[in-house]
Amino acid sequence: MGVGDPSIPSSERPEPGSVNIPFAKLPATSTNELVDAHKVIQEIIARFNDGLSKHDHSAIADLFLKEKSYWRDHLALTWSLRTVKGSANIKQYLDSSKVRLAVLAVDKSTEYRAPQFGPIDAWGDVNGIRSFVTFETSIGRGEGVMTLAEENGQWKVFTLYTLLKELKGHEEPVNHRRTRGVKHGGDPDRKNWRELRDAEKEEIDPKVLILGAGQGGLTVAARLKMLNVPAIMVDQNERVGDNWRKRYRQLVLHDPVWYDHLPYVPFPSHWPVFTPKDKLAEFFEAYVNLLELNVWTSTSLKSTSWDENKKVWTVTVERRKSDGTSETRTLHPKHIVQATGHSGEKNFPKIKGMDDFKGDRLCHSSEHPGANPESKGKKAVVVGCCNSGHDIAQDFFEKGYNVTLVQRSTTCVVSSESICDIGNKGLFDQDGPPVDDADLTQWGVPSELLKLQQLKLTKVQAEHDKKIHDGLRAAGFGLDSGPMDAGLFIKYFQRGGGYYIDVGASQLIIDGKIKIKQGQEIAQILPNGIEFADGDKLEADEIVFATGYQNMRTQARKIFGDEVADRVSDVWGFNVEGEFRTMWQKSGHPGLWFMGGNLAISRYYSRILALQIKAIEEGLIQDVEDAKAKL
Amino acid sequence: MGVGDPSIPSSERPEPGSVNIPFAKLPATSTNELVDAHKVIQEIIARFNDGLSKHDHSAIADLFLKEKSYWRDHLALTWSLRTVKGSANIKQYLDSSKVRLAVLAVDKSTEYRAPQFGPIDAWGDVNGIRSFVTFETSIGRGEGVMTLAEENGQWKVFTLYTLLKELKGHEEPVNHRRTRGVKHGGDPDRKNWRELRDAEKEEIDPKVLILGAGQGGLTVAARLKMLNVPAIMVDQNERVGDNWRKRYRQLVLHDPVWYDHLPYVPFPSHWPVFTPKDKLAEFFEAYVNLLELNVWTSTSLKSTSWDENKKVWTVTVERRKSDGTSETRTLHPKHIVQATGHSGEKNFPKIKGMDDFKGDRLCHSSEHPGANPESKGKKAVVVGCCNSGHDIAQDFFEKGYNVTLVQRSTTCVVSSESICDIGNKGLFDQDGPPVDDADLTQWGVPSELLKLQQLKLTKVQAEHDKKIHDGLRAAGFGLDSGPMDAGLFIKYFQRGGGYYIDVGASQLIIDGKIKIKQGQEIAQILPNGIEFADGDKLEADEIVFATGYQNMRTQARKIFGDEVADRVSDVWGFNVEGEFRTMWQKSGHPGLWFMGGNLAISRYYSRILALQIKAIEEGLIQDVEDAKAKL
């Protein structure tokens, strides 16, 4: 994503305008191992509910640790995504909002969710009590996680997370609520499923127009379907899944299957640990069919305009048909969800001499079709040292090219084993809890605490990866450990890139099979190569810029124009509370939403976004502007 | 299916040559509610294992009730599907086979599976102890169910079921054994997933050729895939799912979703209770992709021949391509699985005058495209009173036809509610156990005991359906309660048809909206209607014969010719032990297998069939003929 201020080291450079958040401060550990965790948390929650029923916000706030506590709330209290720190701020927040939260309860439904004494910092440096909770608000239901720390013999709330999961009267049609599939009896006007489905796909008058049918579009479409909000995805590609299918040949997801599940249709038990891109594309196609999502492929936006009075968009799209003809359709959605990839426009620098390059190919990684098996012995240069750059360099090597990777700053490198076997262990792995529980565990952690956890994790991963790291340094590769040494995950959250999950290319670099040109910007492109700022020259038959993507806001500007884009806030990276900026929440422009992230993030935040849209449609929020005014 | 001997009442008439099995005799009930079920079953199993280790078959047989006991075995003891009754026969069976079974163990993995005191007859007339068991044989692992009855203060085995689930060294690549999806590191010969998959689909040299890509073909293909046996399905239709897609317009599965899951990719939590045919077809297409099954559509068999010496088939198929051309391919599979529908050829009687019918349409139900919305007021006659006949009559009514249903014998009618809310309750429903547990519970019951359970169930269902039954009788409709009053399920098992799961047409009959002509054969087709044996005449613009299908063996004769078909035994219906005949087991002809049944049966028996093929391929059974000789 954004390159940001070059005076700041690569590792510390956040998404422009976002906050490089501090680490949480941990409370003291408890040695009270024999405590009755059920009883303690039950008592806290009884007092909590007493405070709620009496509107006694001081009493509620007093249950929290004075300084070190957090209440992270995703839509239970207000229509914002918030993390409020310390009891005084929590009281103030409760005072300033119309508190919908009605009652909390301990979740004892499984052993994993039930109260237990143990680590509340994920590492065991601080022991306390943790439990999942459920809650009801005036308009919905949800769940969350509460951790308690012992302070001077008193148990206090260290963290509370509350996540709205459904709106009353609009519960999802799953399990006991699934539809019948047929209305028994004699109905003269009966249409069969195929007829109804075909009509829905073609004649839809969507409340929500979703731009893009990647994981962002698919997951939010699935959530809206379950909430009975008419929605349609439009995508320029010919087939659903093409956004992955068209990427570089050897691309395989770097995250394991347990982390990647989509909502409602999880990957089956035989699914490979790392999903190849074309297999993911086929899954996406199946996903659309199994969930009856609406998508127009081969469809491009022609124009958009927002009517500020009517609060409605007018959108014209052109849809190419399989018979070669095109049709123009005009839609009037109340909401547009931009799900064009959280990365947005490709970051393809204009460099002197580019137009005069005489080699076989010069392109951005998103356009790279893969190394040419006929080009054995040719010279390739890949500019950019994150996942794509490494994968493409590896592809060139495997096809017999002479390949150099150009690294201008530093990269955070963590091995795939360190991610899967250390980072995800016990959470997103074969023996982990149900994925919903793992999600709640992960997102229930305030970002400042997450960052501290990741600092510790990064040290352990670095020990595991020591040989690779030492070898990379010896090969002249520039390494970093992420913002404040908090590692890959935090670098992804705060900056959106700058890392490599090692799946083999690091060893090729160590072995000299992939060469490294480190620390220099490119001065110019030569007809047969590259010249660097230090005067070094490198011959090249092919040059690939794996230089990432720009902020989603740049894409919004391109799609909607300046008037809309100027109202939108910056996207991605943390705000001062450690909440993501602008994604999955009011964007600054009414009726415009940003959706994106990897598969896991899309799985989680798609519901949060869809619930806000549903709430607006049901009049629970008057409209987006009102919602903003309320806060 | 087969119509059978008309001198036997419809309800009692089994598949020709099969056995109308007797009811099981129940042991006495135990009132020993406070018994330590774990301890009792642990002791029995210890003695069982002691007998196994000492090859003391008498000691094992003595653990069973003398007369009333059953050991149902699906591949744990031999390569046959067997139900052996009484301790003497059990001893003899053990003596006559090379016992692979090594050790049994109590399954305490979940509350549902663990030992418990309660009904062992499904109704509570007989209480005893039930537990799931696991076992190991010399070549594999499996699981089953054991029930114990108390006889004179002694606990004895009433039923034991043993099901082989995997072969050692050939465990399925699921969960902890799932594939990686990628080989990390630098591999110059790397092919990506798409390239490997495309090659597999086109260049396959299958060990197993599967005829048909309906639920039978799909499930056995999925099982073989997991066992790493190269297999391909061929299907005449253009698209996977067309076997359902092309059926009558308003067809919706009459069984609920919890009963219908396919292996490895269960229906998701939002799936409707009753799946519409086109939605099932889309699921089938997704199933092929998600499981990477191989299927050639638009492909027809041109010739088949069996080489008795080489034990290999030569099969020529013609494959129509999307560009309009055709290619002929010759395959040399060791096995052919006929999965053309357990029903086989349509049963379309040749009746005098048929060729001179002057109305709009006269066809078999499998060719009926649905009532014509433009034909309001026209006269339709549907011959045949099972599921299809009722559904089609309902469709005619809904489109405004004047419709008569011709019922020649009697029909077993049970309401959909009685099936779902009484028959499947607690087993295949939203609150039931995992589908694998429900399957083991169901198939672990010897057929004679199942029949007794179904007798009791049928009475309860009839009470629930009393109003409908009374109304139907008043409308002149002929009802039966299945073989020996054991109901719909047993009628399906013993005869393959003869029932209607009421989803609304019964009320239309009661209300006179669908008229009934009962008890008369058709004498001839008139140019404008039908004349019956009693001289009655009925005008008709459309006549549909919903007269079912013939035995699979007739289809085999058509495909493979007399030489092959003559070696094949009769298909479907029970043998004297209450095991299904010929399906999913050696058929009489080496290298030829029959696969079929509804979705639930296909789910279950596909593994049993695939394991036999894998065992042959791994040399665990020398070949099919040897296997036969061994028994």
mmCIF file with all atom_site columns, N, CA, C and O in Angstrom, chain B residues 432-470:
data_model
loop_
_atom_site.group_PDB
_atom_site.id
_atom_site.type_symbol
_atom_site.label_atom_id
_atom_site.label_alt_id
_atom_site.label_comp_id
_atom_site.label_asym_id
_atom_site.label_entity_id
_atom_site.label_seq_id
_atom_site.pdbx_PDB_ins_code
_atom_site.Cartn_x
_atom_site.Cartn_y
_atom_site.Cartn_z
_atom_site.occupancy
_atom_site.B_iso_or_equiv
_atom_site.pdbx_formal_charge
_atom_site.auth_seq_id
_atom_site.auth_comp_id
_atom_site.auth_asym_id
_atom_site.auth_atom_id
_atom_site.pdbx_PDB_model_num
ATOM 1   N N  . GLY B 1 432 ? -30.050 -33.401 15.699 1.00 0.00 ? 432 GLY B N  1
ATOM 2   C CA . GLY B 1 432 ? -29.520 -34.755 15.714 1.00 0.00 ? 432 GLY B CA 1
ATOM 3   C C  . GLY B 1 432 ? -28.012 -34.780 15.881 1.00 0.00 ? 432 GLY B C  1
ATOM 4   O O  . GLY B 1 432 ? -27.347 -33.745 15.876 1.00 0.00 ? 432 GLY B O  1
ATOM 5   N N  . PRO B 1 433 ? -27.455 -35.983 16.025 1.00 0.00 ? 433 PRO B N  1
ATOM 6   C CA . PRO B 1 433 ? -26.005 -36.131 16.142 1.00 0.00 ? 433 PRO B CA 1
ATOM 7   C C  . PRO B 1 433 ? -25.348 -35.844 14.787 1.00 0.00 ? 433 PRO B C  1
ATOM 8   O O  . PRO B 1 433 ? -26.045 -35.687 13.787 1.00 0.00 ? 433 PRO B O  1
ATOM 9   N N  . PRO B 1 434 ? -24.014 -35.784 14.746 1.00 0.00 ? 434 PRO B N  1
ATOM 10  C CA . PRO B 1 434 ? -23.333 -35.670 13.447 1.00 0.00 ? 434 PRO B CA 1
ATOM 11  C C  . PRO B 1 434 ? -23.825 -36.759 12.508 1.00 0.00 ? 434 PRO B C  1
ATOM 12  O O  . PRO B 1 434 ? -24.169 -37.854 12.952 1.00 0.00 ? 434 PRO B O  1
ATOM 13  N N  . VAL B 1 435 ? -23.859 -36.455 11.218 1.00 0.00 ? 435 VAL B N  1
ATOM 14  C CA . VAL B 1 435 ? -24.495 -37.366 10.265 1.00 0.00 ? 435 VAL B CA 1
ATOM 15  C C  . VAL B 1 435 ? -23.803 -38.736 10.248 1.00 0.00 ? 435 VAL B C  1
ATOM 16  O O  . VAL B 1 435 ? -24.468 -39.760 10.058 1.00 0.00 ? 435 VAL B O  1
ATOM 17  N N  . ASP B 1 436 ? -22.516 -38.794 10.505 1.00 0.00 ? 436 ASP B N  1
ATOM 18  C CA . ASP B 1 436 ? -21.826 -40.085 10.580 1.00 0.00 ? 436 ASP B CA 1
ATOM 19  C C  . ASP B 1 436 ? -22.372 -40.932 11.726 1.00 0.00 ? 436 ASP B C  1
ATOM 20  O O  . ASP B 1 436 ? -22.503 -42.149 11.603 1.00 0.00 ? 436 ASP B O  1
ATOM 21  N N  . ASP B 1 437 ? -22.661 -40.283 12.830 1.00 0.00 ? 437 ASP B N  1
ATOM 22  C CA . ASP B 1 437 ? -23.222 -41.006 13.980 1.00 0.00 ? 437 ASP B CA 1
ATOM 23  C C  . ASP B 1 437 ? -24.637 -41.477 13.674 1.00 0.00 ? 437 ASP B C  1
ATOM 24  O O  . ASP B 1 437 ? -25.028 -42.590 14.034 1.00 0.00 ? 437 ASP B O  1
ATOM 25  N N  . ALA B 1 438 ? -25.411 -40.615 13.023 1.00 0.00 ? 438 ALA B N  1
ATOM 26  C CA . ALA B 1 438 ? -26.779 -40.991 12.669 1.00 0.00 ? 438 ALA B CA 1
ATOM 27  C C  . ALA B 1 438 ? -26.759 -42.178 11.706 1.00 0.00 ? 438 ALA B C  1
ATOM 28  O O  . ALA B 1 438 ? -27.554 -43.118 11.838 1.00 0.00 ? 438 ALA B O  1
ATOM 29  N N  . ASP B 1 439 ? -25.843 -42.156 10.759 1.00 0.00 ? 439 ASP B N  1
ATOM 30  C CA . ASP B 1 439 ? -25.721 -43.269 9.811  1.00 0.00 ? 439 ASP B CA 1
ATOM 31  C C  . ASP B 1 439 ? -25.404 -44.574 10.534 1.00 0.00 ? 439 ASP B C  1
ATOM 32  O O  . ASP B 1 439 ? -25.994 -45.613 10.257 1.00 0.00 ? 439 ASP B O  1
ATOM 33  N N  . LEU B 1 440 ? -24.456 -44.506 11.431 1.00 0.00 ? 440 LEU B N  1
ATOM 34  C CA . LEU B 1 440 ? -24.044 -45.721 12.128 1.00 0.00 ? 440 LEU B CA 1
ATOM 35  C C  . LEU B 1 440 ? -25.198 -46.241 12.984 1.00 0.00 ? 440 LEU B C  1
ATOM 36  O O  . LEU B 1 440 ? -25.431 -47.450 13.080 1.00 0.00 ? 440 LEU B O  1
ATOM 37  N N  . THR B 1 441 ? -25.937 -45.305 13.578 1.00 0.00 ? 441 THR B N  1
ATOM 38  C CA . THR B 1 441 ? -27.103 -45.694 14.361 1.00 0.00 ? 441 THR B CA 1
ATOM 39  C C  . THR B 1 441 ? -28.112 -46.411 13.470 1.00 0.00 ? 441 THR B C  1
ATOM 40  O O  . THR B 1 441 ? -28.649 -47.454 13.827 1.00 0.00 ? 441 THR B O  1
ATOM 41  N N  . GLN B 1 442 ? -28.337 -45.833 12.280 1.00 0.00 ? 442 GLN B N  1
ATOM 42  C CA . GLN B 1 442 ? -29.354 -46.412 11.406 1.00 0.00 ? 442 GLN B CA 1
ATOM 43  C C  . GLN B 1 442 ? -28.918 -47.741 10.807 1.00 0.00 ? 442 GLN B C  1
ATOM 44  O O  . GLN B 1 442 ? -29.640 -48.724 10.868 1.00 0.00 ? 442 GLN B O  1
ATOM 45  N N  . TRP B 1 443 ? -27.726 -47.767 10.226 1.00 0.00 ? 443 TRP B N  1
ATOM 46  C CA . TRP B 1 443 ? -27.308 -48.980 9.516  1.00 0.00 ? 443 TRP B CA 1
ATOM 47  C C  . TRP B 1 443 ? -26.785 -50.053 10.470 1.00 0.00 ? 443 TRP B C  1
ATOM 48  O O  . TRP B 1 443 ? -26.600 -51.202 10.075 1.00 0.00 ? 443 TRP B O  1
ATOM 49  N N  . GLY B 1 444 ? -26.550 -49.658 11.712 1.00 0.00 ? 444 GLY B N  1
ATOM 50  C CA . GLY B 1 444 ? -26.121 -50.636 12.707 1.00 0.00 ? 444 GLY B CA 1
ATOM 51  C C  . GLY B 1 444 ? -27.263 -51.521 13.181 1.00 0.00 ? 444 GLY B C  1
ATOM 52  O O  . GLY B 1 444 ? -27.045 -52.478 13.923 1.00 0.00 ? 444 GLY B O  1
ATOM 53  N N  . VAL B 1 445 ? -28.462 -51.224 12.764 1.00 0.00 ? 445 VAL B N  1
ATOM 54  C CA . VAL B 1 445 ? -29.633 -52.022 13.153 1.00 0.00 ? 445 VAL B CA 1
ATOM 55  C C  . VAL B 1 445 ? -29.837 -53.134 12.118 1.00 0.00 ? 445 VAL B C  1
ATOM 56  O O  . VAL B 1 445 ? -29.989 -52.854 10.930 1.00 0.00 ? 445 VAL B O  1
ATOM 57  N N  . PRO B 1 446 ? -29.827 -54.394 12.529 1.00 0.00 ? 446 PRO B N  1
ATOM 58  C CA . PRO B 1 446 ? -30.126 -55.479 11.570 1.00 0.00 ? 446 PRO B CA 1
ATOM 59  C C  . PRO B 1 446 ? -31.505 -55.257 10.959 1.00 0.00 ? 446 PRO B C  1
ATOM 60  O O  . PRO B 1 446 ? -32.413 -54.741 11.618 1.00 0.00 ? 446 PRO B O  1
ATOM 61  N N  . SER B 1 447 ? -31.668 -55.641 9.700  1.00 0.00 ? 447 SER B N  1
ATOM 62  C CA . SER B 1 447 ? -32.900 -55.305 8.980  1.00 0.00 ? 447 SER B CA 1
ATOM 63  C C  . SER B 1 447 ? -34.156 -55.867 9.639  1.00 0.00 ? 447 SER B C  1
ATOM 64  O O  . SER B 1 447 ? -35.214 -55.241 9.617  1.00 0.00 ? 447 SER B O  1
ATOM 65  N N  . GLU B 1 448 ? -34.049 -57.044 10.243 1.00 0.00 ? 448 GLU B N  1
ATOM 66  C CA . GLU B 1 448 ? -35.240 -57.611 10.894 1.00 0.00 ? 448 GLU B CA 1
ATOM 67  C C  . GLU B 1 448 ? -35.676 -56.745 12.083 1.00 0.00 ? 448 GLU B C  1
ATOM 68  O O  . GLU B 1 448 ? -36.869 -56.579 12.342 1.00 0.00 ? 448 GLU B O  1
ATOM 69  N N  . LEU B 1 449 ? -34.688 -56.199 12.781 1.00 0.00 ? 449 LEU B N  1
ATOM 70  C CA . LEU B 1 449 ? -34.997 -55.299 13.892 1.00 0.00 ? 449 LEU B CA 1
ATOM 71  C C  . LEU B 1 449 ? -35.495 -53.952 13.367 1.00 0.00 ? 449 LEU B C  1
ATOM 72  O O  . LEU B 1 449 ? -36.452 -53.376 13.892 1.00 0.00 ? 449 LEU B O  1
ATOM 73  N N  . LEU B 1 450 ? -34.859 -53.489 12.288 1.00 0.00 ? 450 LEU B N  1
ATOM 74  C CA . LEU B 1 450 ? -35.318 -52.236 11.666 1.00 0.00 ? 450 LEU B CA 1
ATOM 75  C C  . LEU B 1 450 ? -36.779 -52.356 11.262 1.00 0.00 ? 450 LEU B C  1
ATOM 76  O O  . LEU B 1 450 ? -37.582 -51.443 11.467 1.00 0.00 ? 450 LEU B O  1
ATOM 77  N N  . LYS B 1 451 ? -37.112 -53.506 10.711 1.00 0.00 ? 451 LYS B N  1
ATOM 78  C CA . LYS B 1 451 ? -38.494 -53.703 10.242 1.00 0.00 ? 451 LYS B CA 1
ATOM 79  C C  . LYS B 1 451 ? -39.466 -53.640 11.413 1.00 0.00 ? 451 LYS B C  1
ATOM 80  O O  . LYS B 1 451 ? -40.546 -53.040 11.307 1.00 0.00 ? 451 LYS B O  1
ATOM 81  N N  . LEU B 1 452 ? -39.073 -54.207 12.542 1.00 0.00 ? 452 LEU B N  1
ATOM 82  C CA . LEU B 1 452 ? -39.918 -54.155 13.733 1.00 0.00 ? 452 LEU B CA 1
ATOM 83  C C  . LEU B 1 452 ? -40.047 -52.710 14.228 1.00 0.00 ? 452 LEU B C  1
ATOM 84  O O  . LEU B 1 452 ? -41.137 -52.251 14.603 1.00 0.00 ? 452 LEU B O  1
ATOM 85  N N  . GLN B 1 453 ? -38.935 -51.984 14.220 1.00 0.00 ? 453 GLN B N  1
ATOM 86  C CA . GLN B 1 453 ? -38.970 -50.565 14.622 1.00 0.00 ? 453 GLN B CA 1
ATOM 87  C C  . GLN B 1 453 ? -39.896 -49.773 13.704 1.00 0.00 ? 453 GLN B C  1
ATOM 88  O O  . GLN B 1 453 ? -40.648 -48.903 14.151 1.00 0.00 ? 453 GLN B O  1
ATOM 89  N N  . GLN B 1 454 ? -39.824 -50.099 12.417 1.00 0.00 ? 454 GLN B N  1
ATOM 90  C CA . GLN B 1 454 ? -40.619 -49.363 11.439 1.00 0.00 ? 454 GLN B CA 1
ATOM 91  C C  . GLN B 1 454 ? -42.104 -49.716 11.565 1.00 0.00 ? 454 GLN B C  1
ATOM 92  O O  . GLN B 1 454 ? -42.969 -48.894 11.281 1.00 0.00 ? 454 GLN B O  1
ATOM 93  N N  . LEU B 1 455 ? -42.400 -50.950 11.995 1.00 0.00 ? 455 LEU B N  1
ATOM 94  C CA . LEU B 1 455 ? -43.790 -51.337 12.256 1.00 0.00 ? 455 LEU B CA 1
ATOM 95  C C  . LEU B 1 455 ? -44.394 -50.418 13.318 1.00 0.00 ? 455 LEU B C  1
ATOM 96  O O  . LEU B 1 455 ? -45.507 -49.887 13.168 1.00 0.00 ? 455 LEU B O  1
ATOM 97  N N  . LYS B 1 456 ? -43.604 -50.205 14.390 1.00 0.00 ? 456 LYS B N  1
ATOM 98  C CA . LYS B 1 456 ? -44.085 -49.340 15.471 1.00 0.00 ? 456 LYS B CA 1
ATOM 99  C C  . LYS B 1 456 ? -44.181 -47.891 15.000 1.00 0.00 ? 456 LYS B C  1
ATOM 100 O O  . LYS B 1 456 ? -45.140 -47.183 15.302 1.00 0.00 ? 456 LYS B O  1
ATOM 101 N N  . LEU B 1 457 ? -43.164 -47.480 14.243 1.00 0.00 ? 457 LEU B N  1
ATOM 102 C CA . LEU B 1 457 ? -43.155 -46.109 13.716 1.00 0.00 ? 457 LEU B CA 1
ATOM 103 C C  . LEU B 1 457 ? -44.366 -45.861 12.821 1.00 0.00 ? 457 LEU B C  1
ATOM 104 O O  . LEU B 1 457 ? -45.012 -44.805 12.900 1.00 0.00 ? 457 LEU B O  1
ATOM 105 N N  . THR B 1 458 ? -44.653 -46.847 11.980 1.00 0.00 ? 458 THR B N  1
ATOM 106 C CA . THR B 1 458 ? -45.745 -46.681 11.010 1.00 0.00 ? 458 THR B CA 1
ATOM 107 C C  . THR B 1 458 ? -47.082 -46.463 11.722 1.00 0.00 ? 458 THR B C  1
ATOM 108 O O  . THR B 1 458 ? -47.915 -45.668 11.274 1.00 0.00 ? 458 THR B O  1
ATOM 109 N N  . LYS B 1 459 ? -47.276 -47.122 12.866 1.00 0.00 ? 459 LYS B N  1
ATOM 110 C CA . LYS B 1 459 ? -48.510 -46.926 13.649 1.00 0.00 ? 459 LYS B CA 1
ATOM 111 C C  . LYS B 1 459 ? -48.594 -45.492 14.159 1.00 0.00 ? 459 LYS B C  1
ATOM 112 O O  . LYS B 1 459 ? -49.644 -44.856 14.104 1.00 0.00 ? 459 LYS B O  1
ATOM 113 N N  . VAL B 1 460 ? -47.484 -44.998 14.671 1.00 0.00 ? 460 VAL B N  1
ATOM 114 C CA . VAL B 1 460 ? -47.480 -43.628 15.213 1.00 0.00 ? 460 VAL B CA 1
ATOM 115 C C  . VAL B 1 460 ? -47.691 -42.611 14.091 1.00 0.00 ? 460 VAL B C  1
ATOM 116 O O  . VAL B 1 460 ? -48.457 -41.649 14.235 1.00 0.00 ? 460 VAL B O  1
ATOM 117 N N  . GLN B 1 461 ? -47.029 -42.868 12.964 1.00 0.00 ? 461 GLN B N  1
ATOM 118 C CA . GLN B 1 461 ? -47.205 -41.958 11.826 1.00 0.00 ? 461 GLN B CA 1
ATOM 119 C C  . GLN B 1 461 ? -48.651 -41.979 11.337 1.00 0.00 ? 461 GLN B C  1
ATOM 120 O O  . GLN B 1 461 ? -49.213 -40.944 10.969 1.00 0.00 ? 461 GLN B O  1
ATOM 121 N N  . ALA B 1 462 ? -49.255 -43.170 11.345 1.00 0.00 ? 462 ALA B N  1
ATOM 122 C CA . ALA B 1 462 ? -50.638 -43.293 10.868 1.00 0.00 ? 462 ALA B CA 1
ATOM 123 C C  . ALA B 1 462 ? -51.598 -42.523 11.767 1.00 0.00 ? 462 ALA B C  1
ATOM 124 O O  . ALA B 1 462 ? -52.588 -41.953 11.294 1.00 0.00 ? 462 ALA B O  1
ATOM 125 N N  . GLU B 1 463 ? -51.303 -42.496 13.073 1.00 0.00 ? 463 GLU B N  1
ATOM 126 C CA . GLU B 1 463 ? -52.136 -41.689 13.979 1.00 0.00 ? 463 GLU B CA 1
ATOM 127 C C  . GLU B 1 463 ? -52.030 -40.213 13.595 1.00 0.00 ? 463 GLU B C  1
ATOM 128 O O  . GLU B 1 463 ? -53.024 -39.499 13.532 1.00 0.00 ? 463 GLU B O  1
ATOM 129 N N  . HIS B 1 464 ? -50.803 -39.776 13.356 1.00 0.00 ? 464 HIS B N  1
ATOM 130 C CA . HIS B 1 464 ? -50.583 -38.382 12.963 1.00 0.00 ? 464 HIS B CA 1
ATOM 131 C C  . HIS B 1 464 ? -51.295 -38.062 11.650 1.00 0.00 ? 464 HIS B C  1
ATOM 132 O O  . HIS B 1 464 ? -51.837 -36.972 11.474 1.00 0.00 ? 464 HIS B O  1
ATOM 133 N N  . ASP B 1 465 ? -51.291 -39.043 10.738 1.00 0.00 ? 465 ASP B N  1
ATOM 134 C CA . ASP B 1 465 ? -51.835 -38.812 9.395  1.00 0.00 ? 465 ASP B CA 1
ATOM 135 C C  . ASP B 1 465 ? -53.279 -39.284 9.249  1.00 0.00 ? 465 ASP B C  1
ATOM 136 O O  . ASP B 1 465 ? -53.788 -39.392 8.131  1.00 0.00 ? 465 ASP B O  1
ATOM 137 N N  . LYS B 1 466 ? -53.947 -39.540 10.396 1.00 0.00 ? 466 LYS B N  1
ATOM 138 C CA . LYS B 1 466 ? -55.278 -40.167 10.353 1.00 0.00 ? 466 LYS B CA 1
ATOM 139 C C  . LYS B 1 466 ? -56.270 -39.386 9.483  1.00 0.00 ? 466 LYS B C  1
ATOM 140 O O  . LYS B 1 466 ? -56.971 -39.968 8.655  1.00 0.00 ? 466 LYS B O  1
ATOM 141 N N  . LYS B 1 467 ? -56.265 -38.089 9.630  1.00 0.00 ? 467 LYS B N  1
ATOM 142 C CA . LYS B 1 467 ? -57.228 -37.274 8.889  1.00 0.00 ? 467 LYS B CA 1
ATOM 143 C C  . LYS B 1 467 ? -57.002 -37.419 7.374  1.00 0.00 ? 467 LYS B C  1
ATOM 144 O O  . LYS B 1 467 ? -57.945 -37.569 6.599  1.00 0.00 ? 467 LYS B O  1
ATOM 145 N N  . ILE B 1 468 ? -55.739 -37.385 6.984  1.00 0.00 ? 468 ILE B N  1
ATOM 146 C CA . ILE B 1 468 ? -55.413 -37.539 5.556  1.00 0.00 ? 468 ILE B CA 1
ATOM 147 C C  . ILE B 1 468 ? -55.792 -38.934 5.074  1.00 0.00 ? 468 ILE B C  1
ATOM 148 O O  . ILE B 1 468 ? -56.410 -39.101 4.014  1.00 0.00 ? 468 ILE B O  1
ATOM 149 N N  . HIS B 1 469 ? -55.432 -39.944 5.860  1.00 0.00 ? 469 HIS B N  1
ATOM 150 C CA . HIS B 1 469 ? -55.743 -41.315 5.455  1.00 0.00 ? 469 HIS B CA 1
ATOM 151 C C  . HIS B 1 469 ? -57.256 -41.516 5.325  1.00 0.00 ? 469 HIS B C  1
ATOM 152 O O  . HIS B 1 469 ? -57.738 -42.110 4.349  1.00 0.00 ? 469 HIS B O  1
ATOM 153 N N  . ASP B 1 470 ? -58.004 -41.033 6.316  1.00 0.00 ? 470 ASP B N  1
ATOM 154 C CA . ASP B 1 470 ? -59.462 -41.186 6.269  1.00 0.00 ? 470 ASP B CA 1
ATOM 155 C C  . ASP B 1 470 ? -60.019 -40.478 5.032  1.00 0.00 ? 470 ASP B C  1
ATOM 156 O O  . ASP B 1 470 ? -60.883 -41.010 4.321  1.00 0.00 ? 470 ASP B O  1
#
